[in-house]
């Protein structure tokens, strides 16, 4: 298992897309902060720092840019083993499919952490450069770590779904398409349909299915004052999704022949 | 199924005399269908990734393997820029990581040009002779197999139809004179007595003579002078394809 993970890291660090996606994610998170600063300057004619904007605010807004690029990277890295046929080189060497799958889950976690931290650091640096760091008390530091920790849990939960899709679809193009469809279709179609169904048929008026969808917590956790209910429910939802999607992915890998 | 890519529906597998398949599979190198490589990695990096995955500590094997498969000068070239023959050789190098005792090559010469076929053939023979690796080749290109194989197993629709050695195969497909006559048993006796032919057999009322292939006139006149009516007389060359097709048809009928 350790050798397989080391081999996956070796391949990842030699994948140009890993660096390319990272650079684009960092640029976009910086650009968001720069554009916000320009908009405030031109609209109000004052520095954004006077309105309370600081490096911590930039960090919060910039971190969210990571998700799309983590998704793209994982949508390529996982099914590439099937597209290139190299999964046969791994599966035929006496390595269990359980280990093959878990290695990719660990890679997805690493990519998530790398991109999230990169976006957070770059946007904080740019924001601090333009607006100052803000009041970095011990409490603020703790809240930033808490926010990044929660966000990473949500990110890993979301990416565990994409890893599962990669192992089921087994084609790079197909995986990207399905994952993008999940990102777009679930909040627009599935969640409203579920809400309507449960609210009208089961008469549960305050039901909101988005509370049980890990993507929701990507945005809810990007705050320094997340409410405790969201922390508890969100962590349970994310954990359930991580376990369920991993179990389904491993089941699919065991049940189907490797080609 | 041997290397765990397909799930068996029933039965059991033993590798190297043991039911511990995980352990057995570590001793097997494989190239299955198309060469499976990371196109964005160089030849050297492809081997390195495999070396790390197999937990081989000795880093020098990467260059050794490139040398063995004749890709030493192309070690830094990306696999996506390789010809099919080079990809196939690199795939064999990957299969050799970890010193396998057994190499399983599935269609290793498919799609290769004559030079590529010769290179792979020579590489396979070298690995067998110099490294002592047992190699199982699955192929439909029978003429090529005949140049390297020492033992054959013929599988049709998942059923092992026949097994034989290269010597036995040569015997089965060696050129012969095929004669159909009105009284085959007596004809065989005559040919043995008059012309002293010993390498002769009777098969489905046809006589097959594996010697005196250039003496068809003498054979014909010996039969006719003994009132044997020759209905069909032809010379048949070594035909592996024909032999295997017949074997398959037999297997299909039996199956």
Tab-separated table of C-alpha atoms in Angstrom:
chain	number	residue	atom	x	y	z
A	1	UNK	CA	0.000	0.000	0.000
A	2	UNK	CA	2.774	2.466	0.964
A	3	UNK	CA	4.655	1.636	-2.247
A	4	UNK	CA	1.530	2.179	-4.308
A	5	UNK	CA	0.958	5.582	-2.704
A	6	UNK	CA	4.598	6.524	-3.289
A	7	UNK	CA	4.256	5.475	-6.922
A	8	UNK	CA	1.069	7.550	-7.269
A	9	UNK	CA	2.875	10.563	-5.806
A	10	UNK	CA	5.752	9.977	-8.238
A	11	UNK	CA	3.301	10.075	-11.151
A	12	UNK	CA	1.351	13.041	-9.786
A	13	UNK	CA	4.459	15.190	-9.364
A	14	UNK	CA	5.380	14.475	-12.973
A	15	UNK	CA	1.954	15.403	-14.312
A	16	UNK	CA	2.066	18.857	-15.887
A	17	UNK	CA	-1.670	19.308	-15.294
A	18	UNK	CA	-1.063	19.161	-11.524
A	19	UNK	CA	1.094	22.299	-11.673
A	20	UNK	CA	-0.958	23.922	-14.419
A	21	UNK	CA	-4.245	23.565	-12.509
A	22	UNK	CA	-2.543	24.772	-9.333
A	23	UNK	CA	-1.199	27.882	-11.045
A	24	UNK	CA	-4.580	28.677	-12.630
A	25	UNK	CA	-6.366	28.168	-9.288
A	26	UNK	CA	-3.886	30.479	-7.535
A	27	UNK	CA	-4.180	33.078	-10.317
A	28	UNK	CA	-7.976	33.012	-10.198
A	29	UNK	CA	-8.096	33.345	-6.425
A	30	UNK	CA	-5.698	36.310	-6.691
A	31	UNK	CA	-7.628	37.799	-9.573
A	32	UNK	CA	-10.859	37.650	-7.544
A	33	UNK	CA	-9.265	39.706	-4.795
A	34	UNK	CA	-7.702	42.179	-7.250
A	35	UNK	CA	-10.992	42.654	-9.132
A	36	UNK	CA	-12.870	43.212	-5.881
A	37	UNK	CA	-10.353	45.862	-4.898
A	38	UNK	CA	-10.620	47.555	-8.308
A	39	UNK	CA	-14.427	47.486	-8.210
A	40	UNK	CA	-14.555	49.139	-4.782
A	41	UNK	CA	-11.946	51.702	-5.777
A	42	UNK	CA	-13.756	52.678	-8.971
A	43	UNK	CA	-17.313	52.539	-7.542
A	44	UNK	CA	-16.734	54.227	-4.205
A	45	UNK	CA	-13.412	55.953	-4.808
A	46	UNK	CA	-12.018	54.731	-1.517
A	47	UNK	CA	-9.644	51.990	-0.492
A	48	UNK	CA	-11.350	48.681	0.268
A	49	UNK	CA	-9.393	48.462	3.496
A	50	UNK	CA	-11.495	51.318	4.855
A	51	UNK	CA	-14.570	49.095	4.450
A	52	UNK	CA	-12.998	46.357	6.567
A	53	UNK	CA	-11.507	44.256	3.803
A	54	UNK	CA	-8.244	42.609	4.804
A	55	UNK	CA	-6.035	39.600	4.130
A	56	UNK	CA	-8.320	37.268	6.098
A	57	UNK	CA	-11.313	38.281	3.992
A	58	UNK	CA	-9.248	37.657	0.842
A	59	UNK	CA	-8.291	34.238	2.199
A	60	UNK	CA	-11.959	33.349	2.739
A	61	UNK	CA	-13.013	34.389	-0.766
A	62	UNK	CA	-9.925	32.964	-2.507
A	63	UNK	CA	-10.003	29.510	-0.913
A	64	UNK	CA	-13.259	28.598	-2.657
A	65	UNK	CA	-11.536	28.761	-6.059
A	66	UNK	CA	-9.703	25.527	-5.326
A	67	UNK	CA	-12.689	23.171	-5.696
A	68	UNK	CA	-13.099	23.427	-9.458
A	69	UNK	CA	-9.420	22.690	-10.079
A	70	UNK	CA	-9.283	19.841	-7.580
A	71	UNK	CA	-12.274	18.388	-9.453
A	72	UNK	CA	-10.578	18.756	-12.847
A	73	UNK	CA	-7.349	17.232	-11.561
A	74	UNK	CA	-9.048	14.241	-9.931
A	75	UNK	CA	-11.310	13.747	-12.952
A	76	UNK	CA	-8.132	13.257	-14.994
A	77	UNK	CA	-5.787	11.545	-12.572
A	78	UNK	CA	-8.091	8.716	-11.474
A	79	UNK	CA	-9.614	7.515	-14.784
A	80	UNK	CA	-6.302	8.018	-16.631
A	81	UNK	CA	-5.195	4.667	-15.176
A	82	UNK	CA	-8.041	3.071	-17.119
A	83	UNK	CA	-7.626	5.214	-20.249
A	84	UNK	CA	-3.905	4.408	-20.451
A	85	UNK	CA	-4.529	0.777	-19.471
A	86	UNK	CA	-1.962	1.128	-16.676
A	87	UNK	CA	-4.483	-0.100	-14.100
A	88	UNK	CA	-3.632	-3.565	-15.498
A	89	UNK	CA	0.002	-3.059	-14.489
A	90	UNK	CA	-1.134	-2.368	-10.935
A	91	UNK	CA	-3.976	-4.854	-10.546
A	92	UNK	CA	-1.910	-7.707	-11.984
A	93	UNK	CA	0.853	-7.316	-9.411
A	94	UNK	CA	-0.980	-8.868	-6.503
A	95	UNK	CA	-2.110	-5.488	-5.132
A	96	UNK	CA	-5.635	-5.686	-3.769
A	97	UNK	CA	-8.289	-3.530	-5.380
A	98	UNK	CA	-9.081	-2.144	-1.961
A	99	UNK	CA	-5.534	-0.737	-1.807
A	100	UNK	CA	-5.698	0.525	-5.385
A	101	UNK	CA	-8.842	2.479	-4.557
A	102	UNK	CA	-7.642	3.813	-1.230
A	103	UNK	CA	-4.425	5.013	-2.808
A	104	UNK	CA	-6.432	7.168	-5.201
A	105	UNK	CA	-8.594	8.471	-2.321
A	106	UNK	CA	-5.410	9.490	-0.521
A	107	UNK	CA	-4.172	11.189	-3.694
A	108	UNK	CA	-7.465	13.094	-3.951
A	109	UNK	CA	-7.035	14.193	-0.322
A	110	UNK	CA	-3.509	15.374	-1.060
A	111	UNK	CA	-4.601	17.300	-4.165
A	112	UNK	CA	-7.440	18.876	-2.164
A	113	UNK	CA	-5.119	19.963	0.655
A	114	UNK	CA	-2.466	21.234	-1.782
A	115	UNK	CA	-4.841	23.358	-3.871
A	116	UNK	CA	-6.900	24.637	-0.926
A	117	UNK	CA	-3.788	25.724	0.971
A	118	UNK	CA	-2.269	27.209	-2.185
A	119	UNK	CA	-5.385	29.290	-2.900
A	120	UNK	CA	-5.672	30.285	0.763
A	121	UNK	CA	-2.039	31.378	1.048
A	122	UNK	CA	-1.930	33.204	-2.299
A	123	UNK	CA	-5.209	35.071	-1.749
A	124	UNK	CA	-4.182	35.953	1.812
A	125	UNK	CA	-0.853	37.266	0.538
A	126	UNK	CA	-2.470	39.360	-2.199
A	127	UNK	CA	-5.203	40.626	0.144
A	128	UNK	CA	-2.656	41.488	2.832
A	129	UNK	CA	-0.509	43.263	0.269
A	130	UNK	CA	-3.451	45.448	-0.828
A	131	UNK	CA	-5.479	45.824	2.353
A	132	UNK	CA	-3.200	44.741	5.195
A	133	UNK	CA	-3.392	41.493	7.106
A	134	UNK	CA	-6.117	42.575	9.463
A	135	UNK	CA	-6.120	41.931	13.166
A	136	UNK	CA	-4.435	38.545	13.454
A	137	UNK	CA	-5.246	37.603	17.012
A	138	UNK	CA	-4.909	34.105	18.371
A	139	UNK	CA	-8.683	33.718	18.033
A	140	UNK	CA	-8.587	34.724	14.360
A	141	UNK	CA	-5.800	32.212	13.706
A	142	UNK	CA	-7.831	29.489	15.419
A	143	UNK	CA	-10.916	30.399	13.417
A	144	UNK	CA	-8.921	30.341	10.174
A	145	UNK	CA	-7.567	26.865	10.992
A	146	UNK	CA	-11.038	25.709	11.979
A	147	UNK	CA	-12.499	27.097	8.751
A	148	UNK	CA	-9.792	25.506	6.593
A	149	UNK	CA	-10.175	22.196	8.450
A	150	UNK	CA	-13.949	22.121	7.966
A	151	UNK	CA	-13.634	23.250	4.357
A	152	UNK	CA	-11.123	20.470	3.684
A	153	UNK	CA	-13.464	17.854	5.162
A	154	UNK	CA	-16.236	19.089	2.851
A	155	UNK	CA	-13.767	19.189	-0.062
A	156	UNK	CA	-12.655	15.600	0.583
A	157	UNK	CA	-16.304	14.488	0.801
A	158	UNK	CA	-17.067	16.135	-2.534
A	159	UNK	CA	-13.938	14.729	-4.137
A	160	UNK	CA	-14.693	11.231	-2.810
A	161	UNK	CA	-17.792	11.344	-5.032
A	162	UNK	CA	-15.624	12.306	-8.005
A	163	UNK	CA	-13.111	9.544	-7.267
A	164	UNK	CA	-15.997	7.065	-7.212
A	165	UNK	CA	-17.293	8.409	-10.546
A	166	UNK	CA	-13.789	8.025	-11.997
A	167	UNK	CA	-13.667	4.361	-10.981
A	168	UNK	CA	-17.170	3.691	-12.306
A	169	UNK	CA	-16.955	5.600	-15.611
A	170	UNK	CA	-13.289	4.624	-16.250
A	171	UNK	CA	-12.822	7.223	-19.003
A	172	UNK	CA	-11.285	10.663	-18.600
A	173	UNK	CA	-13.770	12.531	-20.805
A	174	UNK	CA	-16.759	10.706	-19.373
A	175	UNK	CA	-15.634	11.319	-15.796
A	176	UNK	CA	-15.170	15.059	-16.382
A	177	UNK	CA	-18.615	15.226	-18.009
A	178	UNK	CA	-20.368	13.284	-15.221
A	179	UNK	CA	-18.630	15.258	-12.478
A	180	UNK	CA	-19.528	18.584	-14.075
A	181	UNK	CA	-23.093	17.334	-14.490
A	182	UNK	CA	-23.182	16.524	-10.765
A	183	UNK	CA	-21.901	19.999	-9.885
A	184	UNK	CA	-24.470	21.691	-12.130
A	185	UNK	CA	-27.511	19.397	-12.038
A	186	UNK	CA	-27.746	18.496	-8.358
A	187	UNK	CA	-28.362	22.022	-6.979
A	188	UNK	CA	-30.559	23.022	-9.919
A	189	UNK	CA	-32.622	19.871	-10.431
A	190	UNK	CA	-32.143	17.212	-7.773
A	191	UNK	CA	-32.256	19.333	-4.624
A	192	UNK	CA	-35.362	21.401	-5.636
A	193	UNK	CA	-37.109	18.207	-6.796
A	194	UNK	CA	-36.347	16.465	-3.504
A	195	UNK	CA	-37.455	19.489	-1.524
A	196	UNK	CA	-40.700	19.700	-3.485
A	197	UNK	CA	-41.325	15.970	-3.138
A	198	UNK	CA	-40.703	15.812	0.595
A	199	UNK	CA	-42.463	19.112	1.368
A	200	UNK	CA	-45.592	18.344	-0.647
A	201	UNK	CA	-45.887	14.581	-0.255
A	202	UNK	CA	-44.605	14.087	3.275
A	203	UNK	CA	-45.799	17.499	4.506
A	204	UNK	CA	-42.426	18.339	6.068
A	205	UNK	CA	-42.416	22.038	5.295
A	206	UNK	CA	-39.001	23.013	6.627
A	207	UNK	CA	-37.168	20.166	4.880
A	208	UNK	CA	-34.132	21.273	2.897
A	209	UNK	CA	-32.280	18.470	1.138
A	210	UNK	CA	-29.307	20.756	0.490
A	211	UNK	CA	-28.457	20.217	4.176
A	212	UNK	CA	-27.607	16.629	3.247
A	213	UNK	CA	-25.447	17.410	0.246
A	214	UNK	CA	-21.725	17.952	0.985
A	215	UNK	CA	-21.344	20.646	-1.702
A	216	UNK	CA	-23.534	22.908	0.443
A	217	UNK	CA	-20.901	22.895	3.168
A	218	UNK	CA	-18.173	24.063	0.806
A	219	UNK	CA	-19.809	27.493	0.914
A	220	UNK	CA	-21.193	27.320	4.463
A	221	UNK	CA	-17.787	26.451	5.904
A	222	UNK	CA	-16.092	29.399	4.184
A	223	UNK	CA	-16.723	31.649	7.149
A	224	UNK	CA	-14.996	32.447	10.414
A	225	UNK	CA	-18.220	32.060	12.389
A	226	UNK	CA	-19.861	28.831	11.250
A	227	UNK	CA	-22.862	27.939	13.404
A	228	UNK	CA	-22.474	24.809	15.519
A	229	UNK	CA	-25.446	23.042	13.891
A	230	UNK	CA	-23.793	23.354	10.484
A	231	UNK	CA	-20.550	22.017	11.925
A	232	UNK	CA	-22.234	18.954	13.416
A	233	UNK	CA	-24.659	18.157	10.596
A	234	UNK	CA	-22.105	19.007	7.927
A	235	UNK	CA	-19.399	16.779	9.392
A	236	UNK	CA	-21.832	13.859	9.669
A	237	UNK	CA	-23.062	14.403	6.085
A	238	UNK	CA	-19.485	14.630	4.781
A	239	UNK	CA	-18.413	11.534	6.686
A	240	UNK	CA	-21.408	9.563	5.390
A	241	UNK	CA	-20.644	10.626	1.813
A	242	UNK	CA	-16.959	9.748	2.167
A	243	UNK	CA	-17.813	6.267	3.509
A	244	UNK	CA	-20.662	5.621	1.065
A	245	UNK	CA	-18.873	6.761	-2.086
A	246	UNK	CA	-15.691	4.903	-1.109
A	247	UNK	CA	-17.660	1.728	-0.399
A	248	UNK	CA	-19.538	2.011	-3.705
A	249	UNK	CA	-16.346	2.720	-5.634
A	250	UNK	CA	-14.522	-0.241	-4.091
A	251	UNK	CA	-17.550	-2.471	-4.721
A	252	UNK	CA	-17.573	-1.418	-8.388
A	253	UNK	CA	-13.833	-2.051	-8.711
A	254	UNK	CA	-14.161	-5.530	-7.177
A	255	UNK	CA	-17.215	-6.539	-9.179
A	256	UNK	CA	-16.056	-5.490	-12.622
A	257	UNK	CA	-13.179	-6.902	-14.620
A	258	UNK	CA	-10.136	-4.689	-15.093
A	259	UNK	CA	-9.597	-4.005	-18.810
B	1	UNK	CA	-7.856	-14.542	-14.267
B	2	UNK	CA	-4.296	-15.730	-13.656
B	3	UNK	CA	-3.206	-12.205	-12.725
B	4	UNK	CA	-6.509	-11.160	-11.176
B	5	UNK	CA	-7.910	-8.832	-13.824
B	6	UNK	CA	-10.998	-10.954	-14.433
B	7	UNK	CA	-13.120	-12.489	-11.733
B	8	UNK	CA	-13.501	-16.264	-12.015
B	9	UNK	CA	-17.081	-17.530	-12.015
B	10	UNK	CA	-16.078	-20.894	-10.589
B	11	UNK	CA	-13.096	-23.110	-9.929
B	12	UNK	CA	-9.814	-22.357	-8.258
B	13	UNK	CA	-6.356	-21.170	-9.297
B	14	UNK	CA	-2.970	-22.281	-8.056
B	15	UNK	CA	0.150	-20.247	-8.780
B	16	UNK	CA	3.592	-21.741	-8.213
B	17	UNK	CA	1.907	-24.614	-6.402
B	18	UNK	CA	0.149	-22.383	-3.909
B	19	UNK	CA	-3.318	-20.955	-3.356
B	20	UNK	CA	-1.795	-17.668	-2.174
B	21	UNK	CA	-2.581	-15.749	-5.356
B	22	UNK	CA	-1.446	-12.347	-4.073
B	23	UNK	CA	2.010	-13.740	-3.422
B	24	UNK	CA	2.092	-15.696	-6.687
B	25	UNK	CA	1.101	-12.679	-8.736
B	26	UNK	CA	4.100	-10.770	-7.416
B	27	UNK	CA	6.286	-13.276	-9.236
B	28	UNK	CA	4.516	-12.730	-12.556
B	29	UNK	CA	5.250	-10.019	-15.103
B	30	UNK	CA	2.550	-9.177	-17.611
B	31	UNK	CA	1.990	-7.378	-20.876
B	32	UNK	CA	-1.689	-7.640	-21.634
B	33	UNK	CA	-2.991	-6.588	-25.048
B	34	UNK	CA	-1.732	-3.056	-25.755
B	35	UNK	CA	1.387	-1.769	-24.000
B	36	UNK	CA	0.068	0.040	-20.915
B	37	UNK	CA	2.256	3.103	-20.314
B	38	UNK	CA	1.977	6.615	-18.934
B	39	UNK	CA	2.368	8.654	-22.137
B	40	UNK	CA	3.415	11.813	-20.294
B	41	UNK	CA	6.306	10.028	-18.565
B	42	UNK	CA	9.627	9.132	-20.155
B	43	UNK	CA	10.668	5.508	-20.560
B	44	UNK	CA	12.901	5.842	-17.497
B	45	UNK	CA	10.108	7.431	-15.434
B	46	UNK	CA	7.654	4.709	-16.465
B	47	UNK	CA	10.049	2.073	-15.141
B	48	UNK	CA	10.713	4.153	-12.017
B	49	UNK	CA	6.975	4.381	-11.248
B	50	UNK	CA	6.725	0.600	-11.599
B	51	UNK	CA	9.872	0.055	-9.503
B	52	UNK	CA	8.503	2.191	-6.687
B	53	UNK	CA	5.120	0.458	-6.854
B	54	UNK	CA	6.746	-2.971	-6.598
B	55	UNK	CA	8.935	-1.821	-3.723
B	56	UNK	CA	12.209	-2.604	-5.505
B	57	UNK	CA	14.952	-0.737	-3.659
B	58	UNK	CA	17.706	-1.049	-6.273
B	59	UNK	CA	17.460	2.067	-8.469
B	60	UNK	CA	20.010	0.736	-10.953
B	61	UNK	CA	17.478	-1.735	-12.363
B	62	UNK	CA	15.898	1.095	-14.346
B	63	UNK	CA	18.943	1.523	-16.575
B	64	UNK	CA	19.581	-2.223	-16.639
B	65	UNK	CA	16.068	-2.876	-17.921
B	66	UNK	CA	16.307	-0.117	-20.525
B	67	UNK	CA	19.503	-1.798	-21.700
B	68	UNK	CA	17.926	-5.265	-21.809
B	69	UNK	CA	15.002	-4.126	-23.945
B	70	UNK	CA	17.213	-1.971	-26.168
B	71	UNK	CA	15.870	1.410	-25.115
B	72	UNK	CA	18.924	2.790	-23.354
B	73	UNK	CA	19.244	5.677	-25.790
B	74	UNK	CA	15.542	6.490	-25.557
B	75	UNK	CA	15.326	6.518	-21.758
B	76	UNK	CA	14.495	10.208	-21.540
B	77	UNK	CA	12.058	10.205	-24.416
B	78	UNK	CA	8.379	10.410	-23.499
B	79	UNK	CA	6.415	7.220	-24.063
B	80	UNK	CA	3.838	9.080	-26.161
B	81	UNK	CA	6.529	9.666	-28.796
B	82	UNK	CA	7.468	5.979	-29.047
B	83	UNK	CA	6.695	3.717	-31.993
B	84	UNK	CA	4.498	0.714	-31.251
B	85	UNK	CA	7.540	-1.567	-31.215
B	86	UNK	CA	9.306	0.673	-28.691
B	87	UNK	CA	6.162	0.839	-26.560
B	88	UNK	CA	5.960	-2.934	-26.608
B	89	UNK	CA	9.593	-3.223	-25.521
B	90	UNK	CA	9.044	-0.687	-22.749
B	91	UNK	CA	5.977	-2.610	-21.617
B	92	UNK	CA	8.132	-5.744	-21.405
B	93	UNK	CA	10.688	-3.765	-19.366
B	94	UNK	CA	7.878	-2.803	-16.950
B	95	UNK	CA	6.856	-6.443	-16.737
B	96	UNK	CA	10.437	-7.352	-15.829
B	97	UNK	CA	10.564	-5.031	-12.808
B	98	UNK	CA	10.956	-7.143	-9.672
B	99	UNK	CA	12.644	-10.107	-11.397
B	100	UNK	CA	9.540	-12.128	-12.264
B	101	UNK	CA	9.868	-15.882	-12.562
B	102	UNK	CA	7.102	-16.024	-15.108
B	103	UNK	CA	6.244	-13.612	-17.900
B	104	UNK	CA	2.780	-13.515	-19.404
B	105	UNK	CA	2.623	-11.776	-22.771
B	106	UNK	CA	-0.730	-11.322	-24.451
B	107	UNK	CA	-0.420	-10.678	-28.189
B	108	UNK	CA	3.055	-9.101	-27.866
B	109	UNK	CA	3.592	-8.693	-31.614
B	110	UNK	CA	0.165	-7.447	-32.652
B	111	UNK	CA	0.399	-4.522	-35.018
B	112	UNK	CA	4.196	-4.575	-35.250
B	113	UNK	CA	6.150	-4.235	-38.474
B	114	UNK	CA	8.543	-7.060	-39.473
B	115	UNK	CA	11.494	-5.368	-37.730
B	116	UNK	CA	9.457	-4.869	-34.574
B	117	UNK	CA	8.349	-8.513	-34.651
B	118	UNK	CA	11.953	-9.659	-35.017
B	119	UNK	CA	13.100	-7.393	-32.157
B	120	UNK	CA	10.423	-8.674	-29.794
B	121	UNK	CA	11.119	-12.283	-30.808
B	122	UNK	CA	14.827	-11.863	-30.104
B	123	UNK	CA	14.074	-10.148	-26.803
B	124	UNK	CA	11.762	-12.952	-25.712
B	125	UNK	CA	14.357	-15.589	-26.603
B	126	UNK	CA	17.062	-13.608	-24.793
B	127	UNK	CA	14.965	-13.308	-21.633
B	128	UNK	CA	14.285	-17.006	-21.674
B	129	UNK	CA	17.864	-18.090	-22.346
B	130	UNK	CA	19.794	-15.524	-20.329
B	131	UNK	CA	17.451	-14.716	-17.448
B	132	UNK	CA	15.824	-18.137	-17.293
B	133	UNK	CA	12.327	-16.682	-17.292
B	134	UNK	CA	9.451	-18.920	-18.306
B	135	UNK	CA	7.319	-17.057	-20.813
B	136	UNK	CA	3.708	-17.714	-21.704
B	137	UNK	CA	2.664	-16.053	-24.941
B	138	UNK	CA	-0.936	-15.764	-25.987
B	139	UNK	CA	-1.058	-15.149	-29.728
B	140	UNK	CA	-2.947	-15.855	-32.910
B	141	UNK	CA	0.137	-15.355	-35.082
B	142	UNK	CA	1.034	-19.016	-35.313
B	143	UNK	CA	3.993	-18.749	-37.670
B	144	UNK	CA	5.738	-16.472	-35.182
B	145	UNK	CA	4.909	-18.712	-32.238
B	146	UNK	CA	6.442	-21.632	-34.119
B	147	UNK	CA	9.763	-19.764	-34.143
B	148	UNK	CA	10.025	-19.447	-30.362
B	149	UNK	CA	7.609	-21.691	-28.505
B	150	UNK	CA	8.672	-24.962	-26.921
B	151	UNK	CA	5.256	-25.996	-25.603
B	152	UNK	CA	1.799	-25.211	-26.877
B	153	UNK	CA	-1.639	-25.106	-25.360
B	154	UNK	CA	-4.570	-24.482	-27.640
B	155	UNK	CA	-7.572	-22.777	-26.086
B	156	UNK	CA	-10.876	-22.511	-27.902
B	157	UNK	CA	-13.842	-20.794	-26.252
B	158	UNK	CA	-12.143	-21.002	-22.873
B	159	UNK	CA	-11.485	-24.748	-23.203
B	160	UNK	CA	-7.993	-26.208	-23.434
B	161	UNK	CA	-8.357	-28.194	-26.646
B	162	UNK	CA	-4.866	-29.659	-26.852
B	163	UNK	CA	-1.365	-29.462	-25.417
B	164	UNK	CA	1.813	-30.541	-27.148
B	165	UNK	CA	5.501	-29.808	-27.473
B	166	UNK	CA	7.172	-28.023	-30.364
B	167	UNK	CA	8.583	-31.385	-31.530
B	168	UNK	CA	5.134	-32.920	-31.542
B	169	UNK	CA	3.783	-29.946	-33.461
B	170	UNK	CA	6.550	-30.237	-36.057
B	171	UNK	CA	5.621	-33.845	-36.477
B	172	UNK	CA	1.969	-32.917	-36.867
B	173	UNK	CA	2.453	-30.197	-39.437
B	174	UNK	CA	5.502	-31.414	-41.317
B	175	UNK	CA	5.183	-31.548	-45.112
B	176	UNK	CA	3.790	-34.748	-46.529
B	177	UNK	CA	2.368	-36.494	-49.548
B	178	UNK	CA	-1.342	-37.039	-49.101
B	179	UNK	CA	-2.819	-39.921	-51.078
B	180	UNK	CA	-6.372	-41.217	-51.250
B	181	UNK	CA	-6.770	-44.724	-52.669
B	182	UNK	CA	-9.438	-47.404	-52.952
B	183	UNK	CA	-7.723	-49.775	-50.480
B	184	UNK	CA	-5.688	-47.715	-48.014
B	185	UNK	CA	-4.593	-50.543	-45.661
B	186	UNK	CA	-3.125	-52.573	-48.500
B	187	UNK	CA	-1.591	-49.448	-50.027
B	188	UNK	CA	0.264	-48.699	-46.779
B	189	UNK	CA	1.579	-52.265	-46.665
B	190	UNK	CA	2.748	-52.031	-50.282
B	191	UNK	CA	4.535	-48.734	-49.720
B	192	UNK	CA	6.283	-50.134	-46.651
B	193	UNK	CA	7.311	-53.339	-48.449
B	194	UNK	CA	8.214	-52.050	-51.907
B	195	UNK	CA	9.628	-48.616	-51.156
B	196	UNK	CA	10.617	-49.208	-47.514
B	197	UNK	CA	8.728	-46.124	-46.355
B	198	UNK	CA	8.491	-46.061	-42.575
B	199	UNK	CA	7.233	-42.536	-41.796
B	200	UNK	CA	3.713	-43.133	-42.978
B	201	UNK	CA	0.303	-42.945	-41.398
B	202	UNK	CA	-3.277	-43.624	-42.231
B	203	UNK	CA	-5.719	-40.913	-41.327
B	204	UNK	CA	-9.403	-40.985	-42.235
B	205	UNK	CA	-8.789	-43.195	-45.308
B	206	UNK	CA	-6.018	-40.881	-46.475
B	207	UNK	CA	-2.396	-41.951	-46.443
B	208	UNK	CA	0.180	-39.422	-45.286
B	209	UNK	CA	3.804	-40.037	-46.248
B	210	UNK	CA	6.396	-37.863	-44.534
B	211	UNK	CA	9.480	-39.055	-46.427
B	212	UNK	CA	10.460	-39.455	-50.091
B	213	UNK	CA	8.533	-36.274	-50.801
B	214	UNK	CA	10.262	-35.907	-54.160
B	215	UNK	CA	9.511	-39.508	-55.223
B	216	UNK	CA	5.859	-39.095	-56.093
B	217	UNK	CA	6.270	-40.840	-59.479
B	218	UNK	CA	7.802	-43.934	-57.860
B	219	UNK	CA	5.104	-44.026	-55.196
B	220	UNK	CA	2.341	-43.659	-57.754
B	221	UNK	CA	3.725	-46.403	-60.008
B	222	UNK	CA	4.301	-48.756	-57.041
B	223	UNK	CA	0.634	-48.426	-56.109
B	224	UNK	CA	-0.682	-48.760	-59.660
B	225	UNK	CA	1.476	-51.787	-60.440
B	226	UNK	CA	-0.194	-53.450	-57.427
B	227	UNK	CA	-3.696	-52.669	-58.699
B	228	UNK	CA	-4.323	-49.857	-56.219
B	229	UNK	CA	-6.435	-47.084	-57.721
B	230	UNK	CA	-5.082	-43.658	-56.757
B	231	UNK	CA	-7.991	-41.245	-56.396
B	232	UNK	CA	-6.120	-38.223	-55.034
B	233	UNK	CA	-2.468	-37.333	-54.776
B	234	UNK	CA	-1.050	-34.056	-53.487
B	235	UNK	CA	1.916	-32.574	-51.688
B	236	UNK	CA	1.040	-30.683	-48.515
B	237	UNK	CA	3.420	-28.110	-47.013
B	238	UNK	CA	3.801	-27.260	-43.318
B	239	UNK	CA	0.615	-25.414	-42.521
B	240	UNK	CA	0.318	-24.335	-38.928
B	241	UNK	CA	-2.773	-22.288	-39.607
B	242	UNK	CA	-4.614	-25.176	-41.205
B	243	UNK	CA	-3.621	-27.465	-38.369
B	244	UNK	CA	-4.872	-25.052	-35.720
B	245	UNK	CA	-8.102	-24.387	-37.581
B	246	UNK	CA	-8.735	-28.136	-37.706
B	247	UNK	CA	-7.927	-28.348	-34.021
B	248	UNK	CA	-10.347	-25.539	-33.256
B	249	UNK	CA	-13.085	-27.131	-35.327
B	250	UNK	CA	-12.494	-30.372	-33.494
B	251	UNK	CA	-12.555	-28.512	-30.196
B	252	UNK	CA	-15.698	-26.680	-31.153
B	253	UNK	CA	-17.380	-29.920	-32.123
B	254	UNK	CA	-16.267	-31.574	-28.910
B	255	UNK	CA	-17.279	-28.532	-26.895
